[in-house]
CSV table of C-alpha atoms and ligand atoms in Angstrom, one decimal:
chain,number,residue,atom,x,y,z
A,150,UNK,CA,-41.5,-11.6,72.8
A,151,UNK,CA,-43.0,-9.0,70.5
A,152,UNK,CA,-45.2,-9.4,67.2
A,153,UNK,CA,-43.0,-8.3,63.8
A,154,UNK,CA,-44.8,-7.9,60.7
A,155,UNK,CA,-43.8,-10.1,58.4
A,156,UNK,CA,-46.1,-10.1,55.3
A,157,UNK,CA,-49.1,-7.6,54.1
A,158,UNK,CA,-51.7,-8.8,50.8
A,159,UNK,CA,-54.4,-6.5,49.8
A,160,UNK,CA,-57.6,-6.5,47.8
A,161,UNK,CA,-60.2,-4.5,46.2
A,162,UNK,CA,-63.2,-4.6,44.1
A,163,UNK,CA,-62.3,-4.3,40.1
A,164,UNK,CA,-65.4,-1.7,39.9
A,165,UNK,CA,-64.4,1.7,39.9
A,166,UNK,CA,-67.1,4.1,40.9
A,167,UNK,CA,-65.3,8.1,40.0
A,168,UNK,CA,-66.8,11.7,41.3
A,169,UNK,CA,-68.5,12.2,38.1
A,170,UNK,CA,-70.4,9.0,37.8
A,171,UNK,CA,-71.6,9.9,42.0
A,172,UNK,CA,-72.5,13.5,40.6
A,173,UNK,CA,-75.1,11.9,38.1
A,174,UNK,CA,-76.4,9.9,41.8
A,175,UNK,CA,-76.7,13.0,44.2
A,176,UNK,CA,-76.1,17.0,44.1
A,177,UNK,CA,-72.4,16.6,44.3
A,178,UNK,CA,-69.6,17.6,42.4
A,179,UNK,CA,-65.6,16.1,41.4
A,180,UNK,CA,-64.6,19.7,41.9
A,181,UNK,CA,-66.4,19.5,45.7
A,182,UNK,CA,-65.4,15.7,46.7
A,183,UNK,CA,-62.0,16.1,45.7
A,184,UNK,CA,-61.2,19.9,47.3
A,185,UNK,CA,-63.2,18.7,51.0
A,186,UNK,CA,-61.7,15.5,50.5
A,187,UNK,CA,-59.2,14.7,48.7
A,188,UNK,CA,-61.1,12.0,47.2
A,189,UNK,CA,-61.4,11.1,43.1
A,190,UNK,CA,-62.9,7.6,42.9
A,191,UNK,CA,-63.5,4.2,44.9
A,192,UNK,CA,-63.7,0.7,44.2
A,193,UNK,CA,-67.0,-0.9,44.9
A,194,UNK,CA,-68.3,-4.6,44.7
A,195,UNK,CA,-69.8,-6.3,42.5
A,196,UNK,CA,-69.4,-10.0,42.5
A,197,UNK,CA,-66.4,-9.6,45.4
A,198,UNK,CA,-67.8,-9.7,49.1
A,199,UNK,CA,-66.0,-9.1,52.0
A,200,UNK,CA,-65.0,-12.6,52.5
A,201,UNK,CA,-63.5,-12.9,49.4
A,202,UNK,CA,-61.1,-9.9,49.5
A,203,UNK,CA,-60.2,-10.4,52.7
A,204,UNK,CA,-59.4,-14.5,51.7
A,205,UNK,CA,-57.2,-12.7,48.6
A,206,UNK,CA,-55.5,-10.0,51.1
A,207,UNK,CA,-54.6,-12.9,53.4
A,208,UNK,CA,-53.3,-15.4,50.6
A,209,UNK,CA,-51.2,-12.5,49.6
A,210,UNK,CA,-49.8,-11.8,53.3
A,211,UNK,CA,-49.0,-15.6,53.8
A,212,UNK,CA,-47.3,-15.7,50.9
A,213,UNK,CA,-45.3,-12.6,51.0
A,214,UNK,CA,-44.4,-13.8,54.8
A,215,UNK,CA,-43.7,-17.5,53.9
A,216,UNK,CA,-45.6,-19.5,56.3
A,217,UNK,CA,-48.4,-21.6,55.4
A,218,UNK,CA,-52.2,-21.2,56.6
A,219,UNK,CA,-51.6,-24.9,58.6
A,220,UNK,CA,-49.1,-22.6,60.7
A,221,UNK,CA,-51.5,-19.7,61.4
A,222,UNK,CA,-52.9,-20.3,65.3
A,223,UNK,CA,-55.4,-16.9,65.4
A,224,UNK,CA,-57.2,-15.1,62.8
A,225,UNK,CA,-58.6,-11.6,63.6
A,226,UNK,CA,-60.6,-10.2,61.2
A,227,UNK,CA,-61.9,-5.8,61.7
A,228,UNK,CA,-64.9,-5.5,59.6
A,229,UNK,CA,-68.3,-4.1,60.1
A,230,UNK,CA,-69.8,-5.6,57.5
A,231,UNK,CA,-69.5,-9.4,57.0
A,232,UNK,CA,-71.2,-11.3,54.4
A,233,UNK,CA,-73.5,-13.1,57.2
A,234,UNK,CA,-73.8,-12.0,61.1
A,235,UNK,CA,-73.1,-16.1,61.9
A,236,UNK,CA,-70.4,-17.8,61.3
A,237,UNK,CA,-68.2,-15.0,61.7
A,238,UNK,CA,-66.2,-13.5,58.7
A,239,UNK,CA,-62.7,-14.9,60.6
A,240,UNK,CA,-63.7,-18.4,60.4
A,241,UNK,CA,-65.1,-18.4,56.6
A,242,UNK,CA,-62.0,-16.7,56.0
A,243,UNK,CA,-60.3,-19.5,57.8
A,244,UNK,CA,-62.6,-21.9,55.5
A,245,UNK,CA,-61.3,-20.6,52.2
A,246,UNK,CA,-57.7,-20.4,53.4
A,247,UNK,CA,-57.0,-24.0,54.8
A,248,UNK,CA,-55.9,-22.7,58.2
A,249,UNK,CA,-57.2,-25.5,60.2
A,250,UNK,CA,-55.6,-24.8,63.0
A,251,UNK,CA,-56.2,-21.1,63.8
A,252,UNK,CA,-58.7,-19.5,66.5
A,253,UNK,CA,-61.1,-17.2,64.6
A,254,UNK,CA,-63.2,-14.7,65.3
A,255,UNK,CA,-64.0,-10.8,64.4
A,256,UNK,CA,-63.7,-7.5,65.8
A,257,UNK,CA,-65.9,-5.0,65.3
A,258,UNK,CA,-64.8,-1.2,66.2
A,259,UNK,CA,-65.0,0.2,62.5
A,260,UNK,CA,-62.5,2.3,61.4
A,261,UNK,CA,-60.3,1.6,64.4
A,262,UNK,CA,-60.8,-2.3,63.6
A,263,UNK,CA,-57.4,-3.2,62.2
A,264,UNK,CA,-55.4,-1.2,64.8
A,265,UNK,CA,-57.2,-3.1,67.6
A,266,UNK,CA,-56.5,-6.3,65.9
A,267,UNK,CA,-53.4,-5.4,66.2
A,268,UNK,CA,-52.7,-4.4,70.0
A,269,UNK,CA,-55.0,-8.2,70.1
A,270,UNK,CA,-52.5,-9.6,68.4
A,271,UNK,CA,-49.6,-8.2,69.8
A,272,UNK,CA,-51.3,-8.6,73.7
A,273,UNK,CA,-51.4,-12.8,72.9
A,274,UNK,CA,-48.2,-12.4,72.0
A,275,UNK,CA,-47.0,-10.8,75.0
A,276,UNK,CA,-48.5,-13.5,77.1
A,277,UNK,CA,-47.4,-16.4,75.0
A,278,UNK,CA,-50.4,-17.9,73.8
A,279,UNK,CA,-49.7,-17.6,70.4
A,280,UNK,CA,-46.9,-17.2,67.8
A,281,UNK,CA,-48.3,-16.4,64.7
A,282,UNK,CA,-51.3,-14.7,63.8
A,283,UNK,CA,-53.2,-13.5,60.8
A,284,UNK,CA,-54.5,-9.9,61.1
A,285,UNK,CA,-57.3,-8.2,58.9
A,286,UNK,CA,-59.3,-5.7,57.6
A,287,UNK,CA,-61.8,-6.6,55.4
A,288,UNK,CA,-65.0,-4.5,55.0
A,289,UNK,CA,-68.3,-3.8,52.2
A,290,UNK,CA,-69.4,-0.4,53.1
A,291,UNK,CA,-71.1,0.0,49.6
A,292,UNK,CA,-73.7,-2.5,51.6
A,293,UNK,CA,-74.2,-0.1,54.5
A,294,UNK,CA,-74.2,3.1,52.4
A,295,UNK,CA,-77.5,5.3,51.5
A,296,UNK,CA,-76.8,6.4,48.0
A,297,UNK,CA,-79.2,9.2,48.3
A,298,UNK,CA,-76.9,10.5,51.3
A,299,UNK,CA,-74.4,12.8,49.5
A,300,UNK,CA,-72.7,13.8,52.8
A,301,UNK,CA,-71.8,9.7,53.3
A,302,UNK,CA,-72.1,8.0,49.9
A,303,UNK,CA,-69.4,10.0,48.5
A,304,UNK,CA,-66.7,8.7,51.5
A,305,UNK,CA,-66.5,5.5,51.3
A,306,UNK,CA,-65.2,2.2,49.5
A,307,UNK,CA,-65.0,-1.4,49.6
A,308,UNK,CA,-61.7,-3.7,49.8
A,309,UNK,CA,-59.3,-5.6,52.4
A,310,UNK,CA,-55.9,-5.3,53.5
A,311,UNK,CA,-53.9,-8.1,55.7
A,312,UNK,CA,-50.8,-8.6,58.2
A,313,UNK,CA,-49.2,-11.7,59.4
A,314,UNK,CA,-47.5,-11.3,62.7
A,315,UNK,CA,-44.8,-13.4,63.6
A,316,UNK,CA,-43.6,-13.6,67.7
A,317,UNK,CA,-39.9,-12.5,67.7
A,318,UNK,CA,-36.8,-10.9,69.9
A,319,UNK,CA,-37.2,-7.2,70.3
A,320,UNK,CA,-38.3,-4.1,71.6
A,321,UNK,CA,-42.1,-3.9,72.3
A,322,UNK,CA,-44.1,-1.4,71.7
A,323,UNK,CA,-47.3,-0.5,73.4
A,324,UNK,CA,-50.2,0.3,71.0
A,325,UNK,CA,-52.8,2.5,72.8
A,326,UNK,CA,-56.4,3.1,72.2
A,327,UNK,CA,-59.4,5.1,73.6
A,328,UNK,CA,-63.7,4.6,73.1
A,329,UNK,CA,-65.8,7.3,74.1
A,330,UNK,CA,-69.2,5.9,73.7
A,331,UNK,CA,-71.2,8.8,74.4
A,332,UNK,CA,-70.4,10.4,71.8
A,333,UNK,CA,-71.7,7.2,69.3
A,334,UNK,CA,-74.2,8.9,67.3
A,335,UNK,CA,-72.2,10.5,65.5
A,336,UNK,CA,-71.7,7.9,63.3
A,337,UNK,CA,-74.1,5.1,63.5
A,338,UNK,CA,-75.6,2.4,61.8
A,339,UNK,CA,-78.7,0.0,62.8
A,340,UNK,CA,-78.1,-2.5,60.0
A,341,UNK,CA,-81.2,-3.3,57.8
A,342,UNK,CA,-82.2,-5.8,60.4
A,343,UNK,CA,-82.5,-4.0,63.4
A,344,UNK,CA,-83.8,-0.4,61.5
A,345,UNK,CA,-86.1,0.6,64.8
A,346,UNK,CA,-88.1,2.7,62.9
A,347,UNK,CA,-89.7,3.9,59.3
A,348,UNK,CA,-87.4,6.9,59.6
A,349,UNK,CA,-84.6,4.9,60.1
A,350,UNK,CA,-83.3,3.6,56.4
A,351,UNK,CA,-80.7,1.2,58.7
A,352,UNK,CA,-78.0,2.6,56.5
A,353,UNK,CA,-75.1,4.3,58.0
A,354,UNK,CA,-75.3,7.9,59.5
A,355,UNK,CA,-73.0,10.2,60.3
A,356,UNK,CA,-72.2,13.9,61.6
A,357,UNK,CA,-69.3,14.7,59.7
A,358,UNK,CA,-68.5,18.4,61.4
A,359,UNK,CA,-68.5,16.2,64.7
A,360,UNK,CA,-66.2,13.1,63.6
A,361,UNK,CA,-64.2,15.9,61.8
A,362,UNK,CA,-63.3,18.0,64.7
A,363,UNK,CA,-63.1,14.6,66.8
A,364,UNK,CA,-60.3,13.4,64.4
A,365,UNK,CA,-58.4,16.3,64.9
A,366,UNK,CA,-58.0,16.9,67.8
A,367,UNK,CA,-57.6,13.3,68.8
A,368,UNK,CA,-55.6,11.5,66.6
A,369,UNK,CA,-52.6,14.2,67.5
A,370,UNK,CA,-53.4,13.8,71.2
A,371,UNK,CA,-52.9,9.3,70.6
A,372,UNK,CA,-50.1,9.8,68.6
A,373,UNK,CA,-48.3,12.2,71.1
A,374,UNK,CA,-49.1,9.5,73.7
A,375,UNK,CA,-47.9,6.8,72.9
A,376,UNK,CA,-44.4,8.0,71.1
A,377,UNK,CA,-44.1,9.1,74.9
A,378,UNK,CA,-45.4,5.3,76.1
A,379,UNK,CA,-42.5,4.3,73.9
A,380,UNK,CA,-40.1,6.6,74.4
A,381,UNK,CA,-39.8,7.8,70.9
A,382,UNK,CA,-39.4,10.7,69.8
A,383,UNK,CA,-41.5,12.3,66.9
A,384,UNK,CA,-38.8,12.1,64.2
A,385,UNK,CA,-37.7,8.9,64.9
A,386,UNK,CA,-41.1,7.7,62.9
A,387,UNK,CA,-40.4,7.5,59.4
A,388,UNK,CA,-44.2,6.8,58.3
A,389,UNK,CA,-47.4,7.6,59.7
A,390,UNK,CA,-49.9,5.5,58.3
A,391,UNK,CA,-53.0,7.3,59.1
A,392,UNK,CA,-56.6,6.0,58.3
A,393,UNK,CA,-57.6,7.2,54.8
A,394,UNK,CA,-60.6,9.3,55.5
A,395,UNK,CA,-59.9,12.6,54.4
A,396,UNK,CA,-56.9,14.2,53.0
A,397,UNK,CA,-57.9,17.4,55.1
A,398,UNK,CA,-57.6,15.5,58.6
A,399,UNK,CA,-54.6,14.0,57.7
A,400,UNK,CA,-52.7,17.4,56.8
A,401,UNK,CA,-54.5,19.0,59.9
A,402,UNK,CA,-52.9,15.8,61.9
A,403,UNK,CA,-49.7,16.4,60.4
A,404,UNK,CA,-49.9,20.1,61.2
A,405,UNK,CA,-50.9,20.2,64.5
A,406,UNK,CA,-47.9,17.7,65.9
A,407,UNK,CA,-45.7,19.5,63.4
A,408,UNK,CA,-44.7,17.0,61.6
A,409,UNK,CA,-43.6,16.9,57.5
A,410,UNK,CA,-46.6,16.0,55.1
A,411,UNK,CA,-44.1,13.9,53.1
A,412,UNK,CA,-44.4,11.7,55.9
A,413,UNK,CA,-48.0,10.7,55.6
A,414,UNK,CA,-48.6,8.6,52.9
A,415,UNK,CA,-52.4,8.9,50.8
A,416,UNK,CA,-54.1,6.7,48.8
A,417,UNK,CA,-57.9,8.0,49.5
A,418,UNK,CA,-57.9,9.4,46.1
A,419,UNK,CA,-58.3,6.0,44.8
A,420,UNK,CA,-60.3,4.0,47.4
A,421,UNK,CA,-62.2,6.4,49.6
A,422,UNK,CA,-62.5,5.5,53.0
A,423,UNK,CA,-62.7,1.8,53.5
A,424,UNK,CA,-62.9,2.0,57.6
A,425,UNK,CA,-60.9,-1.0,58.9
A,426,UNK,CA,-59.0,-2.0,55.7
A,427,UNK,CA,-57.6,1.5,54.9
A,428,UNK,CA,-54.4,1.2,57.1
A,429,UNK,CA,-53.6,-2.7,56.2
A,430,UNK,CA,-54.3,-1.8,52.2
A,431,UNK,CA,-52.1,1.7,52.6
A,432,UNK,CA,-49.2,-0.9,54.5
A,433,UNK,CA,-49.6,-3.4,51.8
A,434,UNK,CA,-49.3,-1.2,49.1
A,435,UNK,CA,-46.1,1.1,50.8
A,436,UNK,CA,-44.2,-2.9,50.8
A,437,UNK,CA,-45.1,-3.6,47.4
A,438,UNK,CA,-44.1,-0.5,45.7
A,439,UNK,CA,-41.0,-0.6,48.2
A,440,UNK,CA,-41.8,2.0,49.7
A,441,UNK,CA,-41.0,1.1,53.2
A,442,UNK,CA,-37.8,-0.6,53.7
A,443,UNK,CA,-36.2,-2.7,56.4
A,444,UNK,CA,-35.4,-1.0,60.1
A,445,UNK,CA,-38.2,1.9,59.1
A,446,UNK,CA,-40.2,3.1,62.1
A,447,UNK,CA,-43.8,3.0,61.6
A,448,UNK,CA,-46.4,4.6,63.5
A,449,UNK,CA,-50.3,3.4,62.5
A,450,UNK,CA,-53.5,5.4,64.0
A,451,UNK,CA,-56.8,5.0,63.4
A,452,UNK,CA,-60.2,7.2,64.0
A,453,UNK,CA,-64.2,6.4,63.6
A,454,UNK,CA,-67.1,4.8,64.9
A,455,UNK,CA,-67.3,4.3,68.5
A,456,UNK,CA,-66.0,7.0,68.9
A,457,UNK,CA,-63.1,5.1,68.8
A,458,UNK,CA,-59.1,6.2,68.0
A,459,UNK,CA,-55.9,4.9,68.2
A,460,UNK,CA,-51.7,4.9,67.9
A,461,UNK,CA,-49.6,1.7,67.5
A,462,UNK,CA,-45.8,1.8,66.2
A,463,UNK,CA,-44.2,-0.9,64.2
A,464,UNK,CA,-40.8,-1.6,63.4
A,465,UNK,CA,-40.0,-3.0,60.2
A,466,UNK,CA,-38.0,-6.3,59.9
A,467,UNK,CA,-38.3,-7.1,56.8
A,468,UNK,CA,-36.3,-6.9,53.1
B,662,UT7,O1,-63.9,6.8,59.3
B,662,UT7,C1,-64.3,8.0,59.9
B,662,UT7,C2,-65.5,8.4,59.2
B,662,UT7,N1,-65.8,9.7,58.9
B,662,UT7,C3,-65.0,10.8,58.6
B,662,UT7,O2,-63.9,10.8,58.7
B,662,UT7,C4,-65.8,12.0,58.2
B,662,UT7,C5,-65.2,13.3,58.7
B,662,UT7,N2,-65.9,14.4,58.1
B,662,UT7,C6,-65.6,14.8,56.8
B,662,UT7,O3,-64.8,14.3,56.1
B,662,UT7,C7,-66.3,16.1,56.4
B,662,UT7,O4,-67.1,16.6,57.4
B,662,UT7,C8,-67.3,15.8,55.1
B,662,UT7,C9,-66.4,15.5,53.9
B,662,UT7,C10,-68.2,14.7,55.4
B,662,UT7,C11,-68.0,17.1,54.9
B,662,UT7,O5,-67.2,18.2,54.6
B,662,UT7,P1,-67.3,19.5,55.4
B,662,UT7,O6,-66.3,20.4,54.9
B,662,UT7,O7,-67.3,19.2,56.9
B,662,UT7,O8,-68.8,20.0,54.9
B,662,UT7,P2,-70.0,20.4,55.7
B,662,UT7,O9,-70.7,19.2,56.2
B,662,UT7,O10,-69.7,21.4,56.7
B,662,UT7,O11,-71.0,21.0,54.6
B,662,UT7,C12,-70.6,22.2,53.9
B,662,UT7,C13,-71.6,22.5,52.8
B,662,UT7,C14,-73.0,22.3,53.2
B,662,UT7,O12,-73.8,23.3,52.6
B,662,UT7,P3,-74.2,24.6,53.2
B,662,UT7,O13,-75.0,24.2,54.5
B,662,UT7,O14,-72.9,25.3,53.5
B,662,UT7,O15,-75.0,25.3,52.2
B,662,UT7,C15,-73.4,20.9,52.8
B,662,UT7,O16,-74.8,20.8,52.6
B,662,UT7,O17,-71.4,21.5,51.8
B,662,UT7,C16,-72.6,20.8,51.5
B,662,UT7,N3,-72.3,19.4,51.2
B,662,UT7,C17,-72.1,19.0,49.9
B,662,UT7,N4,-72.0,19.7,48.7
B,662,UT7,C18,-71.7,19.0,47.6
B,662,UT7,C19,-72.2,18.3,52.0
B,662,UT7,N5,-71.9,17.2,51.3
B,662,UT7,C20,-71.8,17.7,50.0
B,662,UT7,C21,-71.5,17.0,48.8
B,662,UT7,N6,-71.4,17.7,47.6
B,662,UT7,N7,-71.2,15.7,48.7
């Protein structure tokens, strides 16, 4: 048995925060976000929380699959930054949504999040424990964010994106993923609550020259390895839907396995980096707009905090 996607929902915040109204916050500028990063505004909450985007992104899923929440038996939910520590975000999600008879709980490796949900997913699947499971990516970063930090507050966004995964006939194909905690400072964050010290504001830090060359070099390196896992080649993938960080990794990604841009779909221009909902929100977008279409190859990988990075393929069932 392997999992098939068979429904994606996404939310996000109806604030939109643009370059020029963050170059009246800190010495930035449009002309410098957008060149470095490819970025030209995010949506950021207000009255939304990361509970409630991620209970819209998963109505949405369900809906576009066709199963009800009563038929959901595990909810995985990637985020970082959940509305309280206890209970986790998977199980008010599970609240809101009816699914009374799901398994919840969270998954925290940041930007990586969704991607490990689902090799989670798919692995319970593999071993028959469950059938049908409810993947997402939820996340708040505005909450973890030091608006005086122009070298961070300018990256990221807030919204949710969600997956239902249905057990079905098929080939399976192995996601793969790699941590290398040594290298964790580079992009840290205590949390308000743990902040050990007056220097520390407990917001989010980060070494962007570091996690920039990291992304690089790595994400090619995952992707390589597991099209070979799988026995696929490179041009059998008709998508790559690469976590929305920067549109200057991505091409550099794209490059350096020689594959065509056009193949790489963007939408950091419009929400920043959202860390574990930016590949489920990208997915749910590329169905709605119909985008990607039935027996498409998809290839998903995923870079951050951790350091953590990752490849998983996905063929697509649906119409
Ligand atoms: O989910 C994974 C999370 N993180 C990432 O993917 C981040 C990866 N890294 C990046 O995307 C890039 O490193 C950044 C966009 C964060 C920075 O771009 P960069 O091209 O690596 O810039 P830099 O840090 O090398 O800084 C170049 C210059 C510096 O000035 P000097 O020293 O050359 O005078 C910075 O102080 O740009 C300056 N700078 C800025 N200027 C205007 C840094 N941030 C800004 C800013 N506006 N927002």
């Amino acid at each position: 048995m392997t999992g098939r996607i068979c429904g994606t929902g996404f939310c996000v915040p109806k604030r939109v925060v643009d370059n020029e109204e963050l170059s009246r916050m800190v010495e930035t500028s449009d002309e410098w976000i957008r060149e470095r990063t490819g970025i030209a505004k995010r949506r950021i909450i207000t009255e939304e929380t990361t509970v409630s985007m991620a209970t819209e992104a998963a109505k949405q899923a369900l809906a576009d699959a066709g199963i009800s929440a009563e038929q959901v038996e595990l909810i995985l939910m990637a985020t970082i930054s959940s509305n309280v520590i206890l209970p986790c975000a998977a199980c008010e999600v599970q609240k809101e949504i009816g699914a009374v008879n799901a398994v919840c709980f969270d998954i925290n490796a940041a930007c990586c999040g969704f991607l490990t949900a689902y090799q989670t997913a798919q692995a319970y699947i593999a071993a028959g424990i469950y059938q049908t499971i409810l993947i997402i990516g939820s996340e708040s970063l505005s909450k973890l964010t030091d608006w005086t930090d122009r070298g961070t507050c300018i990256l990221f966004g807030d919204g949710a994106g969600a997956a239902v995964l249905n057990a079905g006939e098929g080939e399976r194909f192995q996601s793969i993923l790699h941590s290398d905690g040594s290298r964790g400072e580079a992009l840290s964050c205590s949390g308000k609550h743990w902040k050990s010290g007056e220097e520390d504001t407990g917001f989010m830090k980060m070494d962007g020259r570091e996690v920039f060359q990291f992304a690089v070099k790595r994400v090619p390196e995952v992707i390589r390895e597991v099209l070979e896992a799988n026995h696929c080649k490179l041009e059998e993938i008709d998508y790559f839907i690469v976590h929305q960080a920067n549109r200057r990794i991505i091409e550099s990604v794209a490059k350096r396995l020689g594959a065509d841009i056009g193949k790489f779909p963007m939408n950091l221009q419009e929400y920043g980096n959202t860390s574990s909902a930016s590949i489920p929100i990208l997915l749910a977008e590329l169905r709605k707009n119909g985008t990607i279409k039935k027996g498409n190859r998809i290839l998903l990988a995923g870079f951050g905090a951790g350091l953590s990075w990752g490849a998983g393929i996905a063929e697509w069932t649906i119409e």
